CSV table of C-alpha atoms in Angstrom, one decimal:
chain,number,residue,atom,x,y,z
C,1335,MET,CA,14.8,12.0,-9.8
C,1336,LEU,CA,15.1,14.5,-6.3
C,1337,MET,CA,12.1,12.5,-4.9
C,1338,SER,CA,13.2,9.1,-5.3
C,1339,ARG,CA,17.1,10.1,-4.9
C,1340,SER,CA,15.4,10.6,-0.9
C,1341,THR,CA,13.0,8.1,-0.5
C,1342,ILE,CA,13.6,5.0,-3.3
C,1343,TYR,CA,15.9,2.9,-0.9
C,1344,LYS,CA,15.0,3.3,2.1
C,1345,ILE,CA,11.8,1.9,0.6
C,1346,LEU,CA,13.2,-0.8,-1.0
C,1347,GLY,CA,14.8,-1.0,2.8
C,1348,ILE,CA,11.4,-1.7,4.0
C,1349,LEU,CA,10.4,-3.7,1.5
C,1350,VAL,CA,12.5,-6.1,1.6
C,1351,ILE,CA,12.6,-6.1,5.8
C,1352,MET,CA,9.0,-6.8,5.4
C,1353,THR,CA,9.7,-9.7,2.7
C,1354,ALA,CA,12.1,-10.9,5.0
C,1355,VAL,CA,9.6,-11.2,8.5
C,1356,GLU,CA,6.9,-12.6,6.5
C,1357,GLY,CA,8.8,-15.4,5.2
C,1358,THR,CA,9.8,-15.9,8.3
C,1359,LEU,CA,6.5,-15.8,10.2
C,1360,PHE,CA,5.0,-18.1,7.8
C,1361,TYR,CA,7.5,-20.3,7.9
C,1362,LEU,CA,7.4,-20.9,11.1
C,1363,THR,CA,3.7,-20.9,11.1
C,1364,LEU,CA,3.6,-23.8,8.6
C,1365,ARG,CA,6.0,-25.8,10.2
C,1366,ASN,CA,4.4,-25.2,14.0
C,1367,MET,CA,1.0,-26.4,12.2
C,1368,THR,CA,1.6,-29.4,10.2
C,1369,ALA,CA,3.9,-31.1,12.3
C,1370,ALA,CA,0.6,-31.4,14.3
C,1371,GLU,CA,-2.2,-31.7,11.1
C,1372,VAL,CA,-2.5,-30.6,7.9
C,1373,VAL,CA,-3.6,-27.5,7.3
C,1374,GLY,CA,-5.2,-25.3,5.1
C,1375,LEU,CA,-3.7,-22.4,3.0
C,1376,GLU,CA,-5.1,-19.8,4.0
C,1377,LEU,CA,-5.4,-20.6,7.6
C,1378,VAL,CA,-1.8,-20.5,7.8
C,1379,PHE,CA,-1.7,-17.0,6.4
C,1380,GLN,CA,-4.1,-16.2,9.2
C,1381,GLN,CA,-2.2,-17.4,11.9
C,1382,SER,CA,0.8,-16.3,11.0
C,1383,ARG,CA,-0.3,-12.7,11.4
C,1384,ILE,CA,0.8,-11.4,7.9
C,1385,LEU,CA,-1.2,-8.7,7.8
C,1386,TRP,CA,-0.2,-7.1,10.4
C,1387,VAL,CA,2.8,-6.8,9.1
C,1388,CYS,CA,2.0,-5.7,5.6
C,1389,ALA,CA,0.0,-3.1,7.7
C,1390,LEU,CA,3.5,-1.5,9.7
C,1391,GLY,CA,5.3,-1.8,5.8
C,1392,TYR,CA,2.3,0.5,4.4
C,1393,LEU,CA,2.5,3.0,7.4
C,1394,LEU,CA,6.2,3.0,7.4
C,1395,VAL,CA,6.3,4.0,3.2
C,1396,THR,CA,3.5,6.6,4.0
C,1397,ALA,CA,4.7,8.1,6.8
C,1398,LEU,CA,8.2,8.3,4.4
C,1399,LEU,CA,7.0,9.8,1.4
C,1400,CYS,CA,4.7,12.2,3.7
C,1401,LEU,CA,7.8,13.6,5.0
C,1402,THR,CA,9.6,14.5,1.8
C,1403,GLY,CA,9.6,17.7,1.4
C,1404,CYS,CA,8.3,19.4,5.1
C,1405,GLU,CA,10.1,21.8,6.2
C,1406,PHE,CA,11.2,19.4,9.1
C,1407,SER,CA,12.9,17.0,7.3
C,1408,GLY,CA,16.0,18.5,6.6
C,1409,LYS,CA,16.3,21.4,3.9
C,1410,GLN,CA,13.7,19.8,1.1
C,1411,GLY,CA,11.6,22.2,1.9
C,1412,TYR,CA,13.8,24.8,0.8
C,1413,THR,CA,15.6,23.4,-2.1
C,1414,LEU,CA,12.2,22.7,-4.0
C,1415,HIS,CA,11.1,25.8,-3.5
C,1416,ARG,CA,14.6,26.6,-5.4
C,1417,LEU,CA,13.9,24.9,-8.4
C,1418,SER,CA,13.2,26.5,-12.2
C,1419,VAL,CA,10.1,25.1,-12.4
C,1420,SER,CA,6.6,26.0,-10.5
C,1421,GLN,CA,5.5,24.2,-7.3
C,1422,ARG,CA,2.7,23.1,-9.0
C,1423,SER,CA,4.5,20.7,-11.3
C,1424,VAL,CA,6.5,19.6,-7.9
C,1425,PHE,CA,3.4,18.4,-6.6
C,1426,LEU,CA,2.1,16.7,-10.0
C,1427,TRP,CA,5.1,14.8,-10.2
C,1428,GLN,CA,5.3,14.3,-6.9
C,1429,ALA,CA,2.0,11.9,-6.9
C,1430,PHE,CA,3.1,10.7,-9.8
C,1431,TYR,CA,6.6,9.6,-7.8
C,1432,ASN,CA,4.5,8.4,-4.8
C,1433,ILE,CA,1.2,6.4,-6.6
C,1434,CYS,CA,4.1,4.8,-8.0
C,1435,CYS,CA,5.7,3.4,-4.6
C,1436,PHE,CA,2.1,2.7,-2.9
C,1437,PHE,CA,2.0,0.5,-6.6
C,1438,LEU,CA,5.6,-1.1,-6.1
C,1439,PHE,CA,3.8,-1.5,-2.4
C,1440,TRP,CA,1.2,-3.4,-3.5
C,1441,ALA,CA,3.2,-5.6,-6.2
C,1442,VAL,CA,5.8,-6.7,-3.8
C,1443,GLN,CA,3.0,-7.7,-1.7
C,1444,LEU,CA,0.8,-9.3,-3.7
C,1445,PHE,CA,4.6,-11.2,-5.1
C,1446,ILE,CA,5.0,-12.3,-1.1
C,1447,VAL,CA,2.1,-14.3,-1.0
C,1448,LEU,CA,2.4,-16.0,-4.4
C,1449,ALA,CA,6.1,-17.2,-3.5
C,1450,LEU,CA,4.7,-18.4,0.1
C,1451,CYS,CA,1.3,-20.1,-1.5
C,1452,ARG,CA,4.2,-21.7,-3.7
C,1453,LEU,CA,6.1,-22.8,-0.3
C,1454,TYR,CA,2.9,-24.3,1.3
C,1455,MET,CA,2.5,-26.5,-2.3
C,1456,GLU,CA,5.9,-27.8,-1.6
C,1457,LYS,CA,6.2,-28.5,2.3
C,1458,ILE,CA,2.5,-30.0,2.1
C,1459,ASP,CA,2.1,-33.6,0.9
C,1460,PRO,CA,0.8,-33.8,-2.2
C,1461,PRO,CA,-2.9,-35.9,-0.9
C,1462,ALA,CA,-3.6,-32.8,0.5
C,1463,ILE,CA,-3.4,-30.5,-1.8
C,1464,SER,CA,-4.9,-30.1,-5.2
C,1465,ASN,CA,-4.3,-27.6,-8.0
C,1466,GLN,CA,-7.5,-25.5,-6.7
C,1467,THR,CA,-5.9,-25.3,-3.2
C,1468,VAL,CA,-4.0,-21.7,-3.8
C,1469,PHE,CA,-7.0,-20.3,-5.8
C,1470,LEU,CA,-10.0,-21.7,-3.0
C,1471,ALA,CA,-7.4,-19.5,-0.8
C,1472,PHE,CA,-7.6,-16.4,-2.5
C,1473,TYR,CA,-11.3,-16.8,-2.3
C,1474,ARG,CA,-11.6,-17.6,1.7
C,1475,ASN,CA,-9.3,-15.4,2.6
C,1476,ASP,CA,-9.8,-11.4,3.2
C,1477,PHE,CA,-6.2,-10.2,3.0
C,1478,LEU,CA,-5.5,-12.4,-0.2
C,1479,HIS,CA,-8.6,-12.0,-2.1
C,1480,SER,CA,-8.0,-7.7,-1.8
C,1481,LEU,CA,-4.0,-8.2,-2.9
C,1482,LEU,CA,-5.4,-10.5,-5.6
C,1483,PRO,CA,-9.5,-9.9,-6.2
C,1484,LEU,CA,-10.0,-13.0,-9.4
C,1485,ALA,CA,-13.0,-12.1,-10.1
C,1486,ASP,CA,-14.4,-9.2,-8.3
C,1487,MET,CA,-14.3,-6.8,-10.4
C,1488,SER,CA,-15.1,-4.0,-8.3
C,1489,ARG,CA,-12.1,-4.9,-5.8
C,1490,TYR,CA,-9.6,-3.7,-8.7
C,1491,VAL,CA,-11.4,-1.3,-9.4
C,1492,ARG,CA,-11.0,-0.1,-5.0
C,1493,ASN,CA,-7.6,-0.6,-5.7
C,1494,ILE,CA,-6.9,1.1,-8.5
C,1495,PHE,CA,-8.7,4.4,-6.7
C,1496,LEU,CA,-7.2,3.7,-3.5
C,1497,ILE,CA,-3.0,4.1,-4.4
C,1498,LEU,CA,-4.2,6.9,-7.2
C,1499,GLY,CA,-5.6,9.1,-3.5
C,1500,LEU,CA,-3.2,7.8,-1.7
C,1501,GLY,CA,-0.2,9.1,-4.2
C,1502,ILE,CA,-1.7,12.4,-4.4
C,1503,ALA,CA,-3.3,12.7,-1.0
C,1504,SER,CA,0.3,12.2,0.8
C,1505,ALA,CA,1.9,14.8,-2.1
C,1506,TYR,CA,-0.5,17.3,-0.8
C,1507,PHE,CA,0.7,16.2,3.0
C,1508,PRO,CA,4.0,18.7,2.4
C,1509,ILE,CA,2.6,21.8,1.1
C,1510,ARG,CA,-0.2,21.6,3.9
C,1511,GLN,CA,3.0,21.2,6.2
C,1512,ARG,CA,5.8,24.1,4.6
C,1513,ARG,CA,2.2,26.2,5.0
C,1514,GLY,CA,1.6,25.5,8.7
C,1515,GLY,CA,-1.2,23.3,8.2
C,1516,THR,CA,-2.2,19.4,8.6
C,1517,GLY,CA,-2.5,17.2,5.4
C,1518,VAL,CA,-5.7,15.9,7.3
C,1519,GLY,CA,-6.4,13.8,4.0
C,1520,ILE,CA,-3.8,11.4,4.7
C,1521,ILE,CA,-4.4,10.6,7.6
C,1522,VAL,CA,-8.2,9.9,7.3
C,1523,LEU,CA,-7.8,7.8,4.4
C,1524,SER,CA,-5.0,5.6,6.0
C,1525,ALA,CA,-7.1,4.7,9.0
C,1526,VAL,CA,-9.4,3.8,6.0
C,1527,THR,CA,-7.2,2.1,4.4
C,1528,LEU,CA,-6.1,0.5,7.5
C,1529,LEU,CA,-9.7,-0.4,8.7
C,1530,PHE,CA,-11.6,-1.5,5.3
C,1531,PHE,CA,-8.9,-3.0,3.4
C,1532,SER,CA,-8.9,-6.6,4.0
C,1533,HIS,CA,-12.5,-7.8,3.6
C,1534,SER,CA,-14.0,-11.0,2.3
C,1535,MET,CA,-15.8,-11.4,-1.2
C,1536,GLY,CA,-18.8,-9.4,-3.0
C,1537,SER,CA,-18.5,-6.5,-0.1
C,1538,LEU,CA,-19.3,-4.4,-2.7
C,1539,GLY,CA,-20.5,-1.4,0.0
C,1540,ASN,CA,-17.5,-1.5,1.4
C,1541,ASP,CA,-15.4,-1.2,-2.4
C,1542,ILE,CA,-17.9,2.0,-2.8
C,1543,LEU,CA,-17.2,3.3,0.6
C,1544,VAL,CA,-13.7,2.9,-0.1
C,1545,ILE,CA,-13.8,4.0,-3.7
C,1546,VAL,CA,-15.3,7.7,-2.4
C,1547,PHE,CA,-13.5,8.3,0.4
C,1548,SER,CA,-10.2,7.6,-2.0
C,1549,ILE,CA,-11.7,10.3,-5.0
C,1550,ALA,CA,-12.8,12.3,-2.5
C,1551,THR,CA,-9.0,12.7,-0.6
C,1552,ALA,CA,-7.7,13.6,-4.0
C,1553,THR,CA,-10.1,15.7,-5.3
C,1554,MET,CA,-9.5,18.1,-1.9
C,1555,ALA,CA,-5.7,17.1,-2.4
C,1556,LEU,CA,-5.4,18.2,-6.0
C,1557,TYR,CA,-8.2,21.7,-5.2
C,1558,GLY,CA,-5.9,23.0,-2.3
C,1559,ALA,CA,-2.7,22.2,-4.2
C,1560,LEU,CA,-3.6,23.7,-7.4
C,1561,LYS,CA,-5.3,26.7,-5.4
C,1562,GLU,CA,-2.7,27.9,-3.1
C,1563,GLU,CA,-0.5,27.7,-6.1
C,1564,ALA,CA,-2.8,29.9,-8.6
C,1565,ALA,CA,-3.4,32.0,-5.5
C,1566,ASN,CA,0.5,32.4,-4.9
C,1567,GLU,CA,1.0,33.1,-8.9
C,1568,THR,CA,-1.5,36.1,-8.1
């Protein structure tokens, strides 16, 4: 509850703004492009620059979650130390909450693109579309395919480990900050996410790379947080 009260409304605000901006960009792009010619759904997503809006929203959510519990963000660090639960429990609950937030971010972004697909199907003349239009767009557009990989199972596994890794690494960041260090893991994993999230179908090597980074980052964060807590108890 402490974690959610301090961030959930801000995260929801970011998601609302992201939805509004992406919807506006998609609508304007679709209106301008269809005025000249009929265009494919995947091209509208590409030209509307929705990927960049999603990336900015992701960075804002990540920064917000990392700052929760840091000493320079109010008195949260002091409050956490006064709780009648161990710092290990605080870390694990924060990791769980952060994982839920990153899952929420992915789910909202997926909902947005599906809603925009519906808008496209309503605005384009029926002879120019088919019941396969949206299905093919999620294979042809790298961003859409990475959000909903369809039959690309390795991409599903990658997304799961990425959400887990981001949640755990972001929960470790305030622990390191309170001890005078820097949570490098979430910074590196965030950069990997921005560079490698949007990839074409069948990019098994890319998926394995992100999975390995996610597992390694999460493992180091878990080890570091639990080791420091054990040292403090002794």
